[in-house]
Coordinates of N, CA and C in Angstrom, one line a residue:
X1 N -40.4 -11.3 38.8 CA -39.1 -11.7 39.9 C -39.4 -12.0 41.1
X2 N -38.4 -13.7 41.0 CA -38.5 -14.3 42.6 C -38.3 -13.9 44.0
X3 N -38.6 -13.8 45.0 CA -37.8 -14.0 45.8 C -36.3 -14.3 46.1
X4 N -35.7 -15.0 46.4 CA -34.8 -16.0 47.1 C -34.2 -15.4 48.1
X5 N -34.7 -14.1 48.7 CA -33.9 -14.4 50.2 C -34.8 -13.4 50.4
X6 N -35.5 -13.4 52.0 CA -36.1 -12.3 52.5 C -35.8 -12.3 54.1
X7 N -34.4 -11.3 54.6 CA -34.4 -11.8 56.1 C -34.3 -10.6 56.4
X8 N -34.4 -10.3 58.0 CA -34.5 -9.4 59.0 C -33.1 -8.7 59.0
X9 N -32.2 -7.7 59.0 CA -30.9 -6.7 58.4 C -30.7 -6.7 60.1
X10 N -31.7 -5.2 60.4 CA -31.7 -4.3 61.3 C -32.9 -4.0 62.0
X11 N -32.9 -3.3 62.8 CA -33.9 -3.1 63.5 C -35.3 -2.8 61.9
X12 N -35.9 -3.4 62.4 CA -37.5 -2.8 61.5 C -36.9 -2.9 60.0
X13 N -35.5 -3.3 59.7 CA -34.8 -3.7 58.3 C -34.5 -4.5 57.8
X14 N -35.3 -4.3 56.2 CA -35.0 -5.7 55.7 C -33.8 -6.1 54.5
X15 N -33.9 -7.3 54.2 CA -33.8 -7.2 53.0 C -32.9 -8.1 52.5
X16 N -33.6 -7.9 51.3 CA -34.9 -8.8 50.2 C -33.5 -9.5 48.9
X17 N -33.4 -10.5 47.9 CA -32.8 -10.3 47.0 C -33.8 -10.9 45.7
X18 N -34.3 -10.1 44.9 CA -35.2 -11.0 44.1 C -34.3 -12.1 42.9
X19 N -34.2 -13.1 42.4 CA -33.9 -12.9 41.0 C -35.4 -13.6 39.7
X20 N -34.4 -13.8 38.8 CA -35.7 -14.4 37.4 C -35.2 -13.5 36.2
X21 N -33.8 -13.1 36.3 CA -33.8 -12.1 35.3 C -34.2 -11.0 35.8
X22 N -33.7 -9.7 34.7 CA -33.9 -7.9 34.6 C -33.5 -7.6 34.2
X23 N -34.5 -6.0 34.0 CA -33.4 -5.8 32.8 C -32.5 -4.6 33.0
X24 N -31.1 -4.1 32.7 CA -30.2 -3.5 32.7 C -29.4 -2.8 33.9
X25 N -29.0 -2.8 35.3 CA -29.4 -1.0 35.6 C -27.8 -0.7 35.6
X26 N -28.6 0.5 35.1 CA -27.2 1.8 34.4 C -27.1 2.5 34.8
X27 N -27.4 2.5 36.3 CA -26.7 3.2 37.2 C -27.2 3.2 38.6
X28 N -26.0 3.6 39.6 CA -26.3 3.1 41.1 C -27.3 4.4 41.3
X29 N -27.9 3.7 42.3 CA -29.1 4.6 42.7 C -30.3 4.9 41.6
X30 N -30.4 3.8 40.7 CA -31.7 3.7 40.4 C -32.8 2.5 40.9
X31 N -34.3 2.4 40.9 CA -35.0 1.9 42.1 C -36.1 1.0 41.6
X32 N -36.8 0.2 41.9 CA -37.5 -0.7 41.2 C -39.2 -0.1 42.3
X33 N -40.1 -0.1 41.3 CA -41.7 0.1 41.9 C -42.5 -1.2 42.4
X34 N -42.6 -1.9 43.4 CA -42.9 -3.8 43.4 C -44.5 -3.7 43.3
X35 N -45.1 -4.0 43.2 CA -46.7 -4.3 43.0 C -46.3 -5.5 44.2
X36 N -47.9 -5.5 45.1 CA -48.3 -5.9 46.3 C -49.2 -6.7 46.1
X37 N -50.3 -7.5 46.3 CA -51.2 -8.3 46.2 C -51.9 -7.3 47.0
X38 N -53.6 -6.9 46.3 CA -54.0 -6.6 47.1 C -53.6 -4.6 47.2
X39 N -53.3 -4.4 47.3 CA -52.4 -3.1 47.1 C -52.4 -2.5 45.5
X40 N -52.8 -1.1 46.1 CA -53.6 0.1 44.2 C -52.1 0.2 43.8
X41 N -51.6 0.9 44.9 CA -50.1 1.5 44.4 C -49.4 0.5 44.5
X42 N -48.0 0.9 43.6 CA -46.8 -0.1 43.6 C -46.0 0.6 44.8
X43 N -44.8 0.0 45.2 CA -43.5 0.5 46.3 C -42.5 0.3 45.6
X44 N -42.2 2.0 45.6 CA -41.0 2.1 44.8 C -39.6 2.2 46.0
X45 N -38.8 0.9 45.9 CA -37.4 0.7 46.3 C -36.2 0.3 46.2
X46 N -35.3 0.9 45.9 CA -33.7 2.1 45.8 C -33.4 0.5 46.1
X47 N -32.6 -0.2 45.1 CA -31.5 -1.3 45.0 C -30.3 -0.7 45.4
X48 N -30.1 -2.1 46.0 CA -28.9 -1.3 47.3 C -27.6 -2.6 46.3
X49 N -27.7 -3.8 45.4 CA -26.9 -4.4 44.8 C -27.5 -4.8 43.5
X50 N -26.4 -5.5 42.6 CA -27.0 -6.0 41.8 C -26.0 -6.9 41.1
X51 N -26.2 -8.5 40.9 CA -25.3 -9.1 39.1 C -26.2 -9.3 38.4
X52 N -26.2 -10.0 37.5 CA -26.9 -10.2 36.1 C -27.9 -10.7 36.2
X53 N -28.1 -11.6 37.5 CA -29.1 -12.9 37.7 C -30.3 -11.7 38.8
X54 N -29.8 -11.0 39.7 CA -30.5 -10.3 40.7 C -30.4 -9.3 41.2
X55 N -30.8 -8.9 41.7 CA -31.4 -7.7 42.8 C -31.3 -7.3 43.7
X56 N -30.9 -6.5 45.0 CA -30.9 -6.8 46.3 C -31.1 -5.1 46.6
X57 N -32.5 -5.3 47.0 CA -33.3 -4.5 48.2 C -33.0 -4.6 49.3
X58 N -33.1 -3.2 49.4 CA -33.2 -3.2 51.8 C -34.5 -2.6 51.9
X59 N -35.3 -2.6 52.3 CA -36.3 -1.7 52.9 C -36.7 -1.6 54.3
X60 N -37.4 -0.4 55.0 CA -37.6 -0.6 56.6 C -39.0 -0.9 56.8
X61 N -40.0 -1.4 57.9 CA -41.1 -1.4 57.9 C -41.5 -0.7 58.0
X62 N -42.1 0.2 57.8 CA -43.0 1.4 58.1 C -44.8 1.8 58.3
X63 N -45.1 0.7 57.2 CA -46.3 0.6 56.7 C -47.0 -0.4 56.8
X64 N -48.2 -0.6 55.9 CA -49.0 -1.5 55.8 C -48.6 -2.8 54.7
X65 N -47.8 -1.7 53.7 CA -47.4 -2.4 52.3 C -46.2 -3.1 52.5
X66 N -44.7 -2.4 53.1 CA -43.8 -3.5 53.4 C -43.8 -3.9 54.8
X67 N -44.9 -3.8 55.7 CA -44.8 -5.4 56.4 C -45.8 -6.4 56.1
X68 N -46.1 -6.1 54.5 CA -46.3 -7.2 54.3 C -45.3 -7.8 53.7
X69 N -45.0 -7.2 52.8 CA -43.2 -7.7 52.1 C -42.5 -8.4 53.3
X70 N -42.3 -8.3 54.3 CA -41.2 -8.5 55.1 C -41.7 -9.8 55.6
X71 N -43.2 -10.2 55.4 CA -43.4 -11.7 55.4 C -43.5 -12.7 54.3
X72 N -43.3 -12.1 53.5 CA -42.9 -13.1 52.3 C -42.1 -14.1 52.4
X73 N -42.0 -15.0 51.7 CA -41.3 -16.6 52.0 C -40.6 -16.4 50.7
X74 N -39.6 -17.0 50.5 CA -38.9 -17.5 49.1 C -39.9 -18.1 48.1
X75 N -39.7 -17.6 47.0 CA -40.6 -18.8 46.2 C -41.5 -17.8 45.9
X76 N -41.8 -16.9 46.1 CA -42.8 -15.6 46.2 C -42.6 -15.4 44.5
X77 N -43.6 -15.1 44.0 CA -43.4 -14.3 42.8 C -43.8 -12.7 42.7
X78 N -43.7 -11.5 42.7 CA -43.4 -10.8 42.8 C -43.7 -9.3 40.6
X79 N -44.3 -8.8 41.1 CA -44.7 -8.0 39.7 C -43.9 -6.7 40.2
X80 N -42.1 -6.5 38.9 CA -41.2 -6.0 39.6 C -41.2 -4.5 38.2
X81 N -41.3 -3.5 38.4 CA -41.3 -2.7 37.2 C -39.8 -1.5 37.5
X82 N -39.0 -1.5 36.9 CA -37.6 -1.3 37.0 C -36.7 -1.5 36.3
X83 N -35.2 -1.5 36.6 CA -34.8 -0.5 36.8 C -35.9 1.1 36.2
X84 N -35.5 2.0 37.5 CA -36.5 3.8 37.0 C -35.6 4.7 37.5
X85 N -35.3 5.3 36.8 CA -34.7 6.4 37.6 C -33.7 7.3 36.8
X86 N -33.3 8.0 37.3 CA -31.9 8.7 36.7 C -31.0 8.4 38.1
X87 N -30.1 7.3 38.0 CA -29.3 7.2 39.1 C -28.6 8.5 39.3
X88 N -27.2 7.8 40.2 CA -26.1 8.3 40.6 C -24.6 8.6 38.8
X89 N -24.3 9.5 38.4 CA -23.8 9.9 37.5 C -22.3 9.6 38.4
X90 N -21.4 8.4 37.7 CA -19.6 8.2 38.3 C -19.0 8.6 37.2
X91 N -19.2 9.5 36.2 CA -18.2 9.2 35.6 C -18.5 11.0 35.2
X92 N -17.5 11.6 36.7 CA -17.4 12.7 36.8 C -15.8 13.3 36.4
X93 N -15.4 14.2 35.9 CA -13.8 14.6 35.6 C -13.9 15.1 36.5
X94 N -12.0 14.8 36.9 CA -11.0 15.4 38.1 C -11.7 14.3 39.2
X95 N -12.5 13.5 39.4 CA -12.9 13.0 40.4 C -12.4 11.6 40.9
X96 N -11.5 11.8 42.1 CA -10.8 11.2 42.7 C -10.9 10.1 44.2
X97 N -11.3 11.7 45.4 CA -11.9 11.2 46.2 C -12.8 11.5 46.5
X98 N -14.3 10.8 46.2 CA -15.8 11.5 46.8 C -15.7 11.5 48.2
X99 N -16.5 12.0 48.8 CA -17.5 12.0 50.3 C -18.5 11.9 49.4
X100 N -19.1 10.2 50.5 CA -20.7 9.5 49.7 C -21.0 9.7 51.6
X101 N -22.4 10.4 51.1 CA -22.8 10.3 52.8 C -24.6 9.9 52.9
X102 N -25.0 8.7 54.0 CA -26.0 8.5 53.7 C -26.5 8.6 55.3
X103 N -28.2 8.8 55.6 CA -28.4 8.5 56.5 C -29.9 7.6 56.5
X104 N -29.5 6.4 57.5 CA -31.1 6.1 57.4 C -31.1 4.6 56.4
X105 N -32.0 4.4 56.0 CA -32.8 3.1 54.3 C -31.4 4.9 53.6
X106 N -31.9 5.5 53.6 CA -31.2 6.3 52.5 C -29.5 5.7 52.5
X107 N -29.4 4.5 53.1 CA -27.7 4.3 52.9 C -27.9 3.2 51.9
X108 N -28.8 1.9 52.1 CA -28.5 1.1 51.0 C -28.1 0.9 49.3
X109 N -28.9 2.3 48.6 CA -28.0 3.0 47.2 C -26.7 2.7 47.5
X110 N -25.9 3.5 48.4 CA -24.7 4.2 48.4 C -23.4 2.7 48.0
X111 N -24.2 1.5 49.2 CA -23.4 0.9 48.1 C -22.9 -0.3 47.2
X112 N -24.1 0.2 46.7 CA -24.0 0.1 44.8 C -23.1 0.7 44.0
X113 N -23.6 2.1 44.7 CA -22.5 3.9 44.3 C -21.1 3.0 44.1
X114 N -20.9 3.1 45.7 CA -19.2 3.0 46.0 C -18.8 1.9 45.8
X115 N -19.0 0.4 44.9 CA -18.8 -0.4 44.6 C -18.5 -0.1 43.0
X116 N -19.6 0.8 42.1 CA -19.2 0.9 41.2 C -17.6 2.3 41.1
X117 N -18.0 3.4 42.0 CA -16.8 4.2 42.3 C -15.1 3.6 42.5
X118 N -15.6 2.4 43.0 CA -14.2 1.7 44.1 C -13.6 0.7 42.3
X119 N -15.0 0.6 41.4 CA -14.2 0.1 40.2 C -13.9 0.7 38.5
X120 N -14.3 2.2 38.9 CA -13.4 3.6 38.0 C -12.1 4.1 38.8
X121 N -11.4 3.3 40.3 CA -10.3 3.4 40.8 C -10.6 5.1 41.6
X122 N -11.8 5.3 41.8 CA -12.3 6.3 42.4 C -12.1 5.6 44.2
X123 N -12.2 6.6 45.2 CA -11.6 6.5 46.2 C -12.7 6.9 47.2
X124 N -14.0 7.0 47.6 CA -14.4 7.3 48.1 C -14.6 6.8 50.0
X125 N -14.8 7.8 50.4 CA -15.3 8.4 52.3 C -16.6 8.1 52.4
X126 N -17.1 7.1 53.7 CA -18.3 7.2 53.1 C -18.6 7.7 55.2
X127 N -19.2 7.7 55.6 CA -20.2 8.7 56.5 C -21.8 8.5 56.4
X128 N -22.1 7.3 57.6 CA -23.3 7.1 57.6 C -24.1 7.5 58.8
X129 N -25.2 8.0 59.1 CA -25.9 8.2 60.7 C -27.0 6.9 60.8
X130 N -27.6 7.1 62.1 CA -28.7 6.5 62.4 C -28.9 7.3 63.5
X131 N -30.0 6.8 64.2 CA -30.4 7.3 65.5 C -29.7 6.8 66.7
X132 N -29.5 5.3 66.3 CA -29.0 4.4 67.5 C -28.4 2.9 67.0
X133 N -28.1 2.3 67.8 CA -26.4 1.4 67.2 C -27.3 -0.2 66.8
X134 N -28.2 0.2 66.7 CA -29.5 -1.1 66.4 C -30.0 -1.4 64.9
X135 N -29.3 0.5 64.4 CA -30.1 0.4 62.8 C -28.7 0.4 62.1
X136 N -27.8 0.7 62.2 CA -26.4 0.5 61.7 C -26.5 -0.7 60.8
X137 N -26.8 -0.3 59.6 CA -26.0 -1.2 58.4 C -25.4 -0.7 57.4
X138 N -25.0 -2.4 56.7 CA -23.6 -2.3 55.7 C -22.7 -1.7 56.2
X139 N -22.2 -1.8 57.3 CA -20.9 -1.3 58.0 C -19.9 -2.0 56.7
X140 N -20.1 -3.3 57.0 CA -18.5 -4.2 57.0 C -19.2 -4.1 55.0
X141 N -19.9 -4.4 54.9 CA -19.7 -4.7 53.5 C -19.2 -2.9 52.7
X142 N -19.3 -2.2 52.9 CA -18.6 -0.6 52.9 C -17.3 -1.4 53.2
X143 N -17.0 -1.7 54.0 CA -15.5 -1.8 54.5 C -14.7 -3.0 53.6
X144 N -15.6 -4.1 53.3 CA -14.9 -4.7 52.7 C -14.7 -4.2 51.0
X145 N -15.0 -3.2 50.9 CA -14.6 -1.9 49.9 C -13.4 -1.7 49.8
X146 N -12.2 -1.5 50.8 CA -10.8 -1.3 51.4 C -10.9 0.3 51.5
X147 N -12.8 0.7 51.6 CA -12.7 2.0 51.8 C -12.9 2.3 53.6
X148 N -12.5 4.2 53.6 CA -12.9 4.6 54.6 C -14.4 4.1 55.5
X149 N -14.6 4.1 56.3 CA -16.4 4.3 56.3 C -16.5 5.4 58.1
X150 N -17.1 6.0 57.7 CA -17.0 6.1 59.9 C -19.2 6.4 60.0
X151 N -19.0 6.2 61.4 CA -20.8 5.7 61.6 C -20.9 6.8 62.5
X152 N -22.1 7.4 62.9 CA -22.7 8.1 63.4 C -23.6 7.7 64.1
X153 N -24.6 8.0 65.3 CA -25.5 8.0 66.3 C -25.9 9.0 66.7
X154 N -27.4 9.6 66.7 CA -27.8 10.5 67.5 C -27.0 10.0 69.1
X155 N -28.2 9.1 69.2 CA -27.8 9.2 70.8 C -25.9 8.3 71.3
X156 N -25.3 8.3 70.2 CA -24.3 7.7 70.9 C -23.6 6.1 71.1
X157 N -24.7 5.5 70.7 CA -24.6 4.0 71.3 C -23.9 3.3 69.8
X158 N -23.3 4.5 69.0 CA -23.1 3.2 67.9 C -21.9 3.9 67.0
X159 N -21.0 3.9 67.1 CA -20.1 4.7 66.2 C -19.6 6.7 67.2
X160 N -19.8 7.6 66.2 CA -19.7 8.7 67.2 C -20.9 9.3 67.2
X161 N -20.8 9.9 68.1 CA -22.2 10.6 68.7 C -22.2 11.9 67.7
X162 N -23.6 12.4 67.2 CA -24.0 13.2 66.6 C -24.4 12.8 65.9
X163 N -24.6 13.9 64.0 CA -25.5 13.6 62.9 C -23.8 13.5 62.4
X164 N -24.2 12.9 61.0 CA -22.6 13.1 59.7 C -22.3 14.3 59.1
X165 N -23.0 15.7 59.9 CA -21.8 16.5 59.4 C -21.1 17.0 60.1
X166 N -21.6 16.2 61.7 CA -20.5 16.9 62.9 C -19.1 16.0 62.7
X167 N -19.5 14.1 62.1 CA -18.6 13.4 62.4 C -17.5 14.2 60.4
X168 N -17.8 14.3 59.8 CA -17.4 15.3 58.5 C -16.3 16.5 59.4
X169 N -17.0 17.2 60.3 CA -15.7 18.2 60.7 C -14.7 17.2 61.7
X170 N -15.4 16.5 62.7 CA -14.1 15.9 63.6 C -13.1 15.6 62.8
X171 N -13.5 14.6 61.5 CA -12.5 14.3 61.2 C -11.4 14.3 60.2
X172 N -12.1 16.1 59.7 CA -11.5 17.1 58.8 C -11.3 15.9 57.0
X173 N -12.5 15.1 56.4 CA -12.6 14.4 55.6 C -12.2 15.9 54.8
X174 N -12.2 15.5 53.6 CA -11.5 16.2 52.3 C -11.9 15.5 51.2
X175 N -12.9 16.1 50.4 CA -13.4 15.5 49.2 C -13.4 16.7 47.7
X176 N -13.6 16.0 46.6 CA -13.6 16.7 45.8 C -14.4 16.6 45.3
X177 N -15.9 15.6 45.4 CA -17.2 15.7 45.0 C -17.6 15.2 46.3
X178 N -19.7 14.8 45.9 CA -20.0 14.4 47.2 C -21.4 13.4 46.3
X179 N -21.3 12.3 47.1 CA -22.9 11.6 47.0 C -23.7 12.0 48.4
X180 N -25.2 12.3 48.2 CA -25.4 12.4 49.5 C -27.7 11.6 49.1
X181 N -27.5 10.6 49.9 CA -29.2 9.9 50.1 C -29.3 9.9 51.2
X182 N -30.3 10.0 51.6 CA -30.6 10.3 53.0 C -32.0 11.1 53.3
X183 N -32.5 11.7 54.9 CA -33.7 12.1 54.9 C -33.7 14.0 54.6
X184 N -34.3 14.5 54.8 CA -34.5 15.6 54.4 C -33.7 16.4 55.0
X185 N -33.5 16.9 56.7 CA -32.6 17.8 57.1 C -31.1 17.8 57.4
X186 N -30.6 16.1 56.8 CA -29.8 15.7 56.6 C -29.0 16.1 55.1
X187 N -29.7 16.0 54.5 CA -29.0 17.1 53.0 C -29.5 18.5 52.9
X188 N -30.3 19.3 53.9 CA -29.9 20.8 54.1 C -28.8 20.8 54.9
X189 N -28.2 20.3 55.8 CA -27.3 20.4 56.1 C -25.8 20.3 55.1
X190 N -26.1 19.1 54.9 CA -24.7 18.9 53.8 C -24.5 19.9 52.9
X191 N -26.2 19.8 51.9 CA -25.8 21.3 51.1 C -25.1 22.6 51.3
X192 N -25.7 22.7 52.7 CA -24.8 23.7 53.6 C -23.4 24.4 53.9
X193 N -22.8 22.7 54.2 CA -21.8 22.3 55.3 C -20.8 22.1 53.7
X194 N -21.1 21.8 52.6 CA -19.8 21.4 51.9 C -19.8 22.7 50.5
X195 N -18.3 22.6 49.9 CA -18.3 23.4 49.2 C -18.0 23.2 47.9
X196 N -17.6 22.0 47.6 CA -17.5 21.0 46.4 C -19.5 21.1 45.9
X197 N -19.6 20.7 44.8 CA -20.7 20.2 43.7 C -21.0 18.7 44.0
X198 N -22.0 18.1 44.2 CA -22.6 17.1 44.2 C -24.0 16.4 43.4
X199 N -24.3 15.2 44.1 CA -25.4 14.8 43.6 C -26.3 14.5 44.9
X200 N -27.4 14.6 44.4 CA -28.4 13.9 46.5 C -29.7 13.6 45.6
X201 N -29.6 12.2 45.7 CA -31.1 11.3 46.3 C -32.5 12.0 46.5
X202 N -33.2 12.4 46.1 CA -34.1 13.0 46.6 C -35.5 11.5 47.1
X203 N -36.5 12.2 47.9 CA -37.4 10.8 48.4 C -38.6 11.6 48.8
X204 N -39.6 11.2 47.5 CA -41.2 11.5 47.3 C -41.8 10.9 47.1
X205 N -43.2 11.2 47.7 CA -44.1 9.3 47.2 C -44.2 9.1 46.5
X206 N -44.8 8.6 45.9 CA -44.7 8.2 44.1 C -45.7 7.2 43.6
X207 N -46.3 7.2 42.4 CA -47.9 6.8 42.4 C -47.2 5.8 41.3
X208 N -47.1 6.7 39.5 CA -46.4 5.3 39.0 C -44.8 4.6 39.3
X209 N -43.9 6.4 39.7 CA -42.6 5.4 39.0 C -42.1 5.9 37.8
X210 N -42.8 6.1 36.9 CA -42.4 6.2 36.0 C -42.5 7.4 34.6
X211 N -43.3 8.8 35.4 CA -43.4 9.8 35.0 C -44.9 10.3 34.7
X212 N -45.6 9.5 34.5 CA -46.9 10.0 33.9 C -47.7 10.3 35.0
X213 N -47.5 10.6 36.2 CA -48.7 10.6 37.0 C -48.2 12.1 37.7
X214 N -47.3 12.1 37.4 CA -46.7 13.9 38.1 C -46.6 14.0 39.9
X215 N -46.9 12.9 40.2 CA -47.0 13.0 41.7 C -46.1 13.3 42.3
X216 N -44.9 13.4 42.0 CA -43.8 13.3 43.0 C -43.4 14.1 42.8
X217 N -43.5 15.5 41.9 CA -43.0 17.0 41.3 C -42.6 17.8 42.3
X218 N -41.5 18.3 42.8 CA -40.9 19.5 43.4 C -40.3 20.1 42.4
X219 N -39.8 21.4 43.0 CA -39.7 22.7 42.8 C -38.1 22.7 42.8
X220 N -37.5 22.8 41.6 CA -35.8 23.2 41.5 C -35.2 24.6 41.0
X221 N -34.3 24.7 40.7 CA -33.8 26.5 40.3 C -34.2 25.7 38.8
X222 N -34.7 24.9 38.2 CA -34.8 24.9 37.2 C -36.2 24.5 35.7
X223 N -36.7 24.6 37.8 CA -38.6 24.6 37.1 C -38.8 22.8 37.9
X224 N -40.0 22.4 37.7 CA -40.3 21.3 38.8 C -39.7 20.2 37.5
X225 N -39.5 19.4 38.9 CA -39.1 18.4 38.1 C -39.7 16.9 38.6
X226 N -39.9 15.9 37.8 CA -40.5 14.9 38.7 C -39.5 14.0 39.4
X227 N -39.6 13.6 40.4 CA -38.1 13.1 41.1 C -38.2 11.4 40.3
X228 N -39.1 10.6 40.4 CA -39.1 9.5 39.9 C -38.5 9.1 38.1
X229 N -39.0 10.6 37.5 CA -38.2 10.0 36.1 C -37.0 11.4 35.9
X230 N -36.6 12.6 36.2 CA -35.9 13.4 36.3 C -34.4 13.0 37.1
X231 N -35.1 12.3 38.6 CA -34.7 11.6 39.7 C -34.0 10.4 39.4
X232 N -34.2 9.3 40.6 CA -34.3 10.4 41.6 C -32.8 11.1 42.3
X233 N -31.9 11.2 41.4 CA -30.7 11.9 41.8 C -30.6 13.7 40.4
X234 N -30.4 14.7 41.7 CA -30.1 16.0 41.3 C -29.2 16.5 42.0
X235 N -28.0 17.6 40.7 CA -27.3 18.3 41.1 C -27.4 19.4 42.5
X236 N -26.8 19.6 43.4 CA -26.6 20.1 44.8 C -27.2 21.5 44.6
X237 N -26.4 21.9 42.7 CA -26.9 23.9 42.3 C -28.3 23.9 42.1
X238 N -29.2 22.4 41.6 CA -30.4 22.8 40.9 C -31.6 22.8 41.8
X239 N -31.0 22.2 43.9 CA -31.8 22.2 44.7 C -31.7 23.4 45.5

């Protein structure tokens, strides 16, 4: 695929739009595995948004590979494997008001999820958490979907002070299902504080991205599962 846009979104976070044709995205929450020149392992990045001709990914600069990505210019060609993984299931019987919770760079795939949910007639409520105001991303994009969005920051510089579960409690948010993507402590808190079933997108270091190397295996109630191929999305009741 070819880079159409690669621009800074917020502090240390970049948005890259890739064009040139791609296999169909079958569910929000899938990811791509990107080959970078000079790097042995590909970089797995979740898909934020898509249409027939483009994929949009949002990534945080955390090491040499993502730093290399941030320096790439429009017109650069990349070897992109994907879409990969099993994403979020949005065909849940009797679901009308799902809760969508994200933290940090776990937020981007939830935008594509919310677009899909709204398109199916659901009315999601979004709660997104960050460390500080300079990290808050995609708020306007979520609001443009016509849904309620609550923002939290650990230091209180943006939105409500605290973590996502604090905002859920303070605002008495009611839901009949939930979706989640974010850091492990947030996932554990959400599992503890929610009474409904839900879907959680897990993150692990990956080698191949399609299940061959078994490097991203986690233990679930149903045995060992590969995050890349069996996930990255799992039911709360599985974990």
